[in-house]
XYZ file of N, CA and C in Angstrom:
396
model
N -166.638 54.759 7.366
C -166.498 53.741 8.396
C -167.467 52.613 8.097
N -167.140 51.517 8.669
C -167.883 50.075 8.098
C -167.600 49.122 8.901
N -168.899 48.702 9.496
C -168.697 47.333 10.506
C -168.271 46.196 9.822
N -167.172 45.320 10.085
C -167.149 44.300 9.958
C -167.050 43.160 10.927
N -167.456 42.177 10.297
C -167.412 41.043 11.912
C -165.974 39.854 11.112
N -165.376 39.355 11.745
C -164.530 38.665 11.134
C -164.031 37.228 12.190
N -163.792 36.398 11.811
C -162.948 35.494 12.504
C -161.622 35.125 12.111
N -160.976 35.413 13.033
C -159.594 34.892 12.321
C -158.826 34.341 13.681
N -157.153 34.202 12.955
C -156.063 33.753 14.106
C -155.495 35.009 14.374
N -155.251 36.396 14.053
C -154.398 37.253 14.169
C -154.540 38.786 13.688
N -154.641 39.668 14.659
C -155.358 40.875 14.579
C -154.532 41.456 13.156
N -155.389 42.649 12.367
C -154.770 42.792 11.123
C -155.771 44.354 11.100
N -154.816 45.090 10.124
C -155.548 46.574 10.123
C -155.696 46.822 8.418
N -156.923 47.390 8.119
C -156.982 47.068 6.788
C -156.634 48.610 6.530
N -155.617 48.792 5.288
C -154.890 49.524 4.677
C -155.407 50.501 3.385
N -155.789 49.415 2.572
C -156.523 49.555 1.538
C -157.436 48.904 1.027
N -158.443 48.980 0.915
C -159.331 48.241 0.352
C -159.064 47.961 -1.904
N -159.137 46.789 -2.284
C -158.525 46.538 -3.410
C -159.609 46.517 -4.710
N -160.524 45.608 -3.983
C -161.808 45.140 -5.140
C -163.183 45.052 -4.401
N -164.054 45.282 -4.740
C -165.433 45.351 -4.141
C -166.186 43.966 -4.226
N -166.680 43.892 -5.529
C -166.736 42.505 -5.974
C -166.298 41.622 -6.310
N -166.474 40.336 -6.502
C -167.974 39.387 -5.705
C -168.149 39.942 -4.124
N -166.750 40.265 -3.639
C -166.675 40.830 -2.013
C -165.767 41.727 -2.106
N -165.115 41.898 -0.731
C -164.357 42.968 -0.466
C -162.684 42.176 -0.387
N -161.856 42.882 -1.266
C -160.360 42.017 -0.319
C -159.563 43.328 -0.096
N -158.830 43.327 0.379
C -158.123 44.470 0.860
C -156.694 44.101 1.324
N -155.652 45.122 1.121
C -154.598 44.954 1.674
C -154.428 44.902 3.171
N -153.975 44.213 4.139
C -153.761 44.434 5.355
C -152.159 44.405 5.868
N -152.397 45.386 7.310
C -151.399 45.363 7.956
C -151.225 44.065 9.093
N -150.332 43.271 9.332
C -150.396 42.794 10.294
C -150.327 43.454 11.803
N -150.704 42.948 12.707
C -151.325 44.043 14.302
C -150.252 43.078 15.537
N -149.122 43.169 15.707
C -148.668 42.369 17.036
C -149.082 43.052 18.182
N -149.080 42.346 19.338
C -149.339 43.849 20.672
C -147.493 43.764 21.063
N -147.952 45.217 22.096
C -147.028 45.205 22.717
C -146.360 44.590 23.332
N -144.742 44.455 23.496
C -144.156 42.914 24.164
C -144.883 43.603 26.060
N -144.924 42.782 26.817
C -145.540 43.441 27.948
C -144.304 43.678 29.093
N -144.389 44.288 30.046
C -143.203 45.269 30.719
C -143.496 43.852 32.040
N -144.428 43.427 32.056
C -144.556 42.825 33.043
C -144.822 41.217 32.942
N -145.076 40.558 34.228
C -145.492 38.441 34.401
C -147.174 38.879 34.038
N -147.483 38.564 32.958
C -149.154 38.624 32.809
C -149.621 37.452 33.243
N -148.717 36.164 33.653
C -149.611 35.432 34.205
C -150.519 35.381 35.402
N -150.136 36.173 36.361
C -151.011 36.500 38.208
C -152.471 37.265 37.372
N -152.362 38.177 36.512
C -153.417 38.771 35.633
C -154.318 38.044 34.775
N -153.893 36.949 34.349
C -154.023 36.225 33.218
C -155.211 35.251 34.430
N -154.283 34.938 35.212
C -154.917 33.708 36.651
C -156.268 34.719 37.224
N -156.144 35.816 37.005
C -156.820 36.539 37.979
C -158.357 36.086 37.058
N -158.351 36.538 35.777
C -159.612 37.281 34.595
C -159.739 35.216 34.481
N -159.246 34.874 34.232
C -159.853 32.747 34.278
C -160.719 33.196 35.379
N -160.128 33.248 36.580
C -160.836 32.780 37.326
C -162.129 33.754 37.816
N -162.312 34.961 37.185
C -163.226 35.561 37.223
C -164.488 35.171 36.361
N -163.934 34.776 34.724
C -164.431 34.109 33.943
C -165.618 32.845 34.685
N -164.655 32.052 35.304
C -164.981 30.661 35.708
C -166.516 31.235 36.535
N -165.933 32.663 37.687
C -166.966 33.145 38.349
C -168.608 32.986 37.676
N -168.316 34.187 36.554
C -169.639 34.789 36.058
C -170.356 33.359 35.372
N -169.329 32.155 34.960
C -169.770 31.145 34.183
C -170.853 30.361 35.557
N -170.060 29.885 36.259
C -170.981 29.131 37.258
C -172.421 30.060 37.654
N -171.654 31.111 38.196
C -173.280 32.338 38.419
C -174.367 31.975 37.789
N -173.799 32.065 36.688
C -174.778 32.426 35.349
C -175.611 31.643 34.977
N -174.995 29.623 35.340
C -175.781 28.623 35.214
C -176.542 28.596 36.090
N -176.003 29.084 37.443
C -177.039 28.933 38.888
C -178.372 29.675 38.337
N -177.839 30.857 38.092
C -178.648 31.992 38.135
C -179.997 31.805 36.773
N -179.750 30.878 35.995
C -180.544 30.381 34.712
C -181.036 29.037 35.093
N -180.106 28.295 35.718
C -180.443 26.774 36.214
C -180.375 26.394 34.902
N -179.260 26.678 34.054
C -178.751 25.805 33.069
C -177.702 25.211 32.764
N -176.797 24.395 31.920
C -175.695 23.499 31.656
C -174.758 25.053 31.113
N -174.155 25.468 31.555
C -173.089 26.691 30.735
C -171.733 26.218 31.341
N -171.044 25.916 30.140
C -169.312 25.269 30.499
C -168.531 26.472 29.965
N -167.145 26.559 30.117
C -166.792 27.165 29.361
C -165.947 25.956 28.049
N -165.197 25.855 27.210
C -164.551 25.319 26.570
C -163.472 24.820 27.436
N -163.146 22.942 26.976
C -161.791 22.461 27.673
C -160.640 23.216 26.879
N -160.916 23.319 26.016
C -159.681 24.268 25.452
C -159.379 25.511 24.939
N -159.586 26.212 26.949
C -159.935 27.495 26.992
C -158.147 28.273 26.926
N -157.952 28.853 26.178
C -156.399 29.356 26.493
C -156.086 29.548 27.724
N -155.150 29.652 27.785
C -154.191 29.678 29.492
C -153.182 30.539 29.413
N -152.748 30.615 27.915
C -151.513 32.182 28.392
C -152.502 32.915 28.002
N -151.747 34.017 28.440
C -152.289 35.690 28.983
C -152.746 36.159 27.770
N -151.718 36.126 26.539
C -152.185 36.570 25.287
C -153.799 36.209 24.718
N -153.226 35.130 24.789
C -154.426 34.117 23.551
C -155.895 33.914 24.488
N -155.912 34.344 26.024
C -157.088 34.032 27.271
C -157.239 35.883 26.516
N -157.031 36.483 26.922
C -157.022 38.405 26.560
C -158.286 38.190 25.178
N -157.733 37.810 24.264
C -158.337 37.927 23.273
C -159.667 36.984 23.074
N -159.522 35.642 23.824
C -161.059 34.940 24.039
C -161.907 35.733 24.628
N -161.569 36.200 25.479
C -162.483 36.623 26.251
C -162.979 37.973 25.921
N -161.986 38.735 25.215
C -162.467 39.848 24.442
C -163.621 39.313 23.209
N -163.562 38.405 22.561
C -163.976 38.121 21.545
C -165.903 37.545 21.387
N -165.253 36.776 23.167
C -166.711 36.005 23.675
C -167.263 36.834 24.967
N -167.254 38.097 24.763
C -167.924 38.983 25.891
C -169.127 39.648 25.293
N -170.226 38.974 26.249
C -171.100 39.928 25.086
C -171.759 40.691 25.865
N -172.314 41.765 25.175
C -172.706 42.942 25.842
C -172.636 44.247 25.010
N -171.940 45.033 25.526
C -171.706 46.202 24.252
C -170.892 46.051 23.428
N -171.138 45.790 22.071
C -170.404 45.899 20.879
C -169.086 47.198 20.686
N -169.423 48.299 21.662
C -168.131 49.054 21.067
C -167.282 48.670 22.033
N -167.489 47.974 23.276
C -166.571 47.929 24.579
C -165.814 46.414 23.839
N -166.540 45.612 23.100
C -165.669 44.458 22.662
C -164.555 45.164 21.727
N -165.090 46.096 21.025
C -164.603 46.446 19.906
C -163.100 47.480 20.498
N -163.525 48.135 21.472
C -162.341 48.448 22.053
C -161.214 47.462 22.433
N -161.353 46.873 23.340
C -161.023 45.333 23.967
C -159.990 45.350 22.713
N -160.305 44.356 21.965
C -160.106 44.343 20.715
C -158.634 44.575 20.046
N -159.250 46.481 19.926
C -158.278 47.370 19.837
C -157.201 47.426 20.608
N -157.022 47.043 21.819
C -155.926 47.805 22.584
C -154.587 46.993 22.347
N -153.914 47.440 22.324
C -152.336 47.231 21.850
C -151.368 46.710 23.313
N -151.706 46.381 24.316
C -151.011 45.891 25.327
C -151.501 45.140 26.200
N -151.250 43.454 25.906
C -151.911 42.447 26.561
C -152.516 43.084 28.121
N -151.607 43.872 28.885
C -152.360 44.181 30.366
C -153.276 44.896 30.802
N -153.426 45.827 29.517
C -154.214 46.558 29.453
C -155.566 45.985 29.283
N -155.584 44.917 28.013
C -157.223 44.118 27.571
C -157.206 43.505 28.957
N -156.494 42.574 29.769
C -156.527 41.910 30.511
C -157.085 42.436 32.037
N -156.439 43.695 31.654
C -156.846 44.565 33.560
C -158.515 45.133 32.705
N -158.904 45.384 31.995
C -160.079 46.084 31.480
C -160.837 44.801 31.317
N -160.900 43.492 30.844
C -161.496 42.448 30.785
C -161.546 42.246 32.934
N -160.911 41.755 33.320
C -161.127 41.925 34.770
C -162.216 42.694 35.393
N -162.113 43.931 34.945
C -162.707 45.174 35.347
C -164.768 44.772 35.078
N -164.597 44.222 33.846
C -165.583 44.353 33.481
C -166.776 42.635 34.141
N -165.411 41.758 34.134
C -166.169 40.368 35.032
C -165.946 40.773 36.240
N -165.420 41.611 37.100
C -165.560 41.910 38.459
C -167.069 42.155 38.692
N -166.932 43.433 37.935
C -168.351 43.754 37.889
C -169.918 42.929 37.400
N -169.393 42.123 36.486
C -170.332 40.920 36.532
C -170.689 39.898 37.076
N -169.795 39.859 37.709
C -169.746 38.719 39.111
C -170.540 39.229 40.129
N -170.760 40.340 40.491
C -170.845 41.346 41.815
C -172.338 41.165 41.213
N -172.934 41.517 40.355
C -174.025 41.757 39.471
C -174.546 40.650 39.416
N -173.890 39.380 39.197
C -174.995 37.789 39.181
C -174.999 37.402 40.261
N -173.843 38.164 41.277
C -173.780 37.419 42.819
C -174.954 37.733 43.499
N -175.423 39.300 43.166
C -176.414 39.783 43.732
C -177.485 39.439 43.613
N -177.658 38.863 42.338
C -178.744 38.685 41.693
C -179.372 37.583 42.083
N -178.150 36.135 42.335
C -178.443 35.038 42.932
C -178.596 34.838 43.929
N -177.992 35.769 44.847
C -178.457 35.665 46.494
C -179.767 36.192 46.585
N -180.703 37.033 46.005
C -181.440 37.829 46.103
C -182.630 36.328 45.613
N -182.441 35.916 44.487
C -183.053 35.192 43.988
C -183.303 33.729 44.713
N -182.028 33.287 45.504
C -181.933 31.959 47.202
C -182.665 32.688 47.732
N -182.784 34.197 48.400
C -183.486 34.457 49.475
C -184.946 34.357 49.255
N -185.853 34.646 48.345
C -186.646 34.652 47.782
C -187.409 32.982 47.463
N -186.474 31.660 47.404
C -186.463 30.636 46.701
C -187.579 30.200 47.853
């Protein structure tokens, strides 16, 4: 097993590895997700605007300039995977994220996890006004 960090446009599963040096190239599989059973947009609307949450918090809560990007995705797919990508925190929970094969799934588990971060800077900032 072997960490890699990568940037790309499109999830891919490596198959075989080919040549070592100068680097590594390897054969890959291409990775589509699942077509989804359901409207991911009410889901999609839900995790933005949770996003938007922890973003404002976070500046209050630092008293600094934190935006997110004007050209933050808006469908369900391509928002799933930002936000998987730009969550930081535990490396295997991104890395899961990541992994999962059905936009509603990253999307209800990305939710899950800014709910809880919201609740967590909300607290933090009221605690921190009361105190001010």
């Amino acid at each position: 097993r072997m960490k890699m960090v990568t940037l790309g446009q499109q999830r891919f599963r490596i198959l075989e590895y080919l040549r070592e040096k100068p680097y590594r190239v390897g054969l890959v599989e291409w990775i589509e997700d699942k077509p989804p059973e359901e409207d991911l947009r009410p889901l999609g609307t839900e995790v933005e605007q949770l996003l938007r949450d922890v973003v404002h918090l976070s500046a209050k809560l630092t008293a600094q300039k934190i935006e997110l990007p004007e050209d933050l995705p808006t469908l369900p797919v391509e928002l799933s995977y930002w936000v998987a990508s730009n969550l930081h925190g535990v490396a295997s929970e991104q890395q899961t994220l990541l992994e999962m094969q059905k936009t509603a799934d990253r999307l209800r588990r990305e939710a899950e996890i800014l709910a809880s971060t919201r609740n967590h800077l909300a607290a933090r900032t009221a605690l921190k006004d009361a105190l001010d």
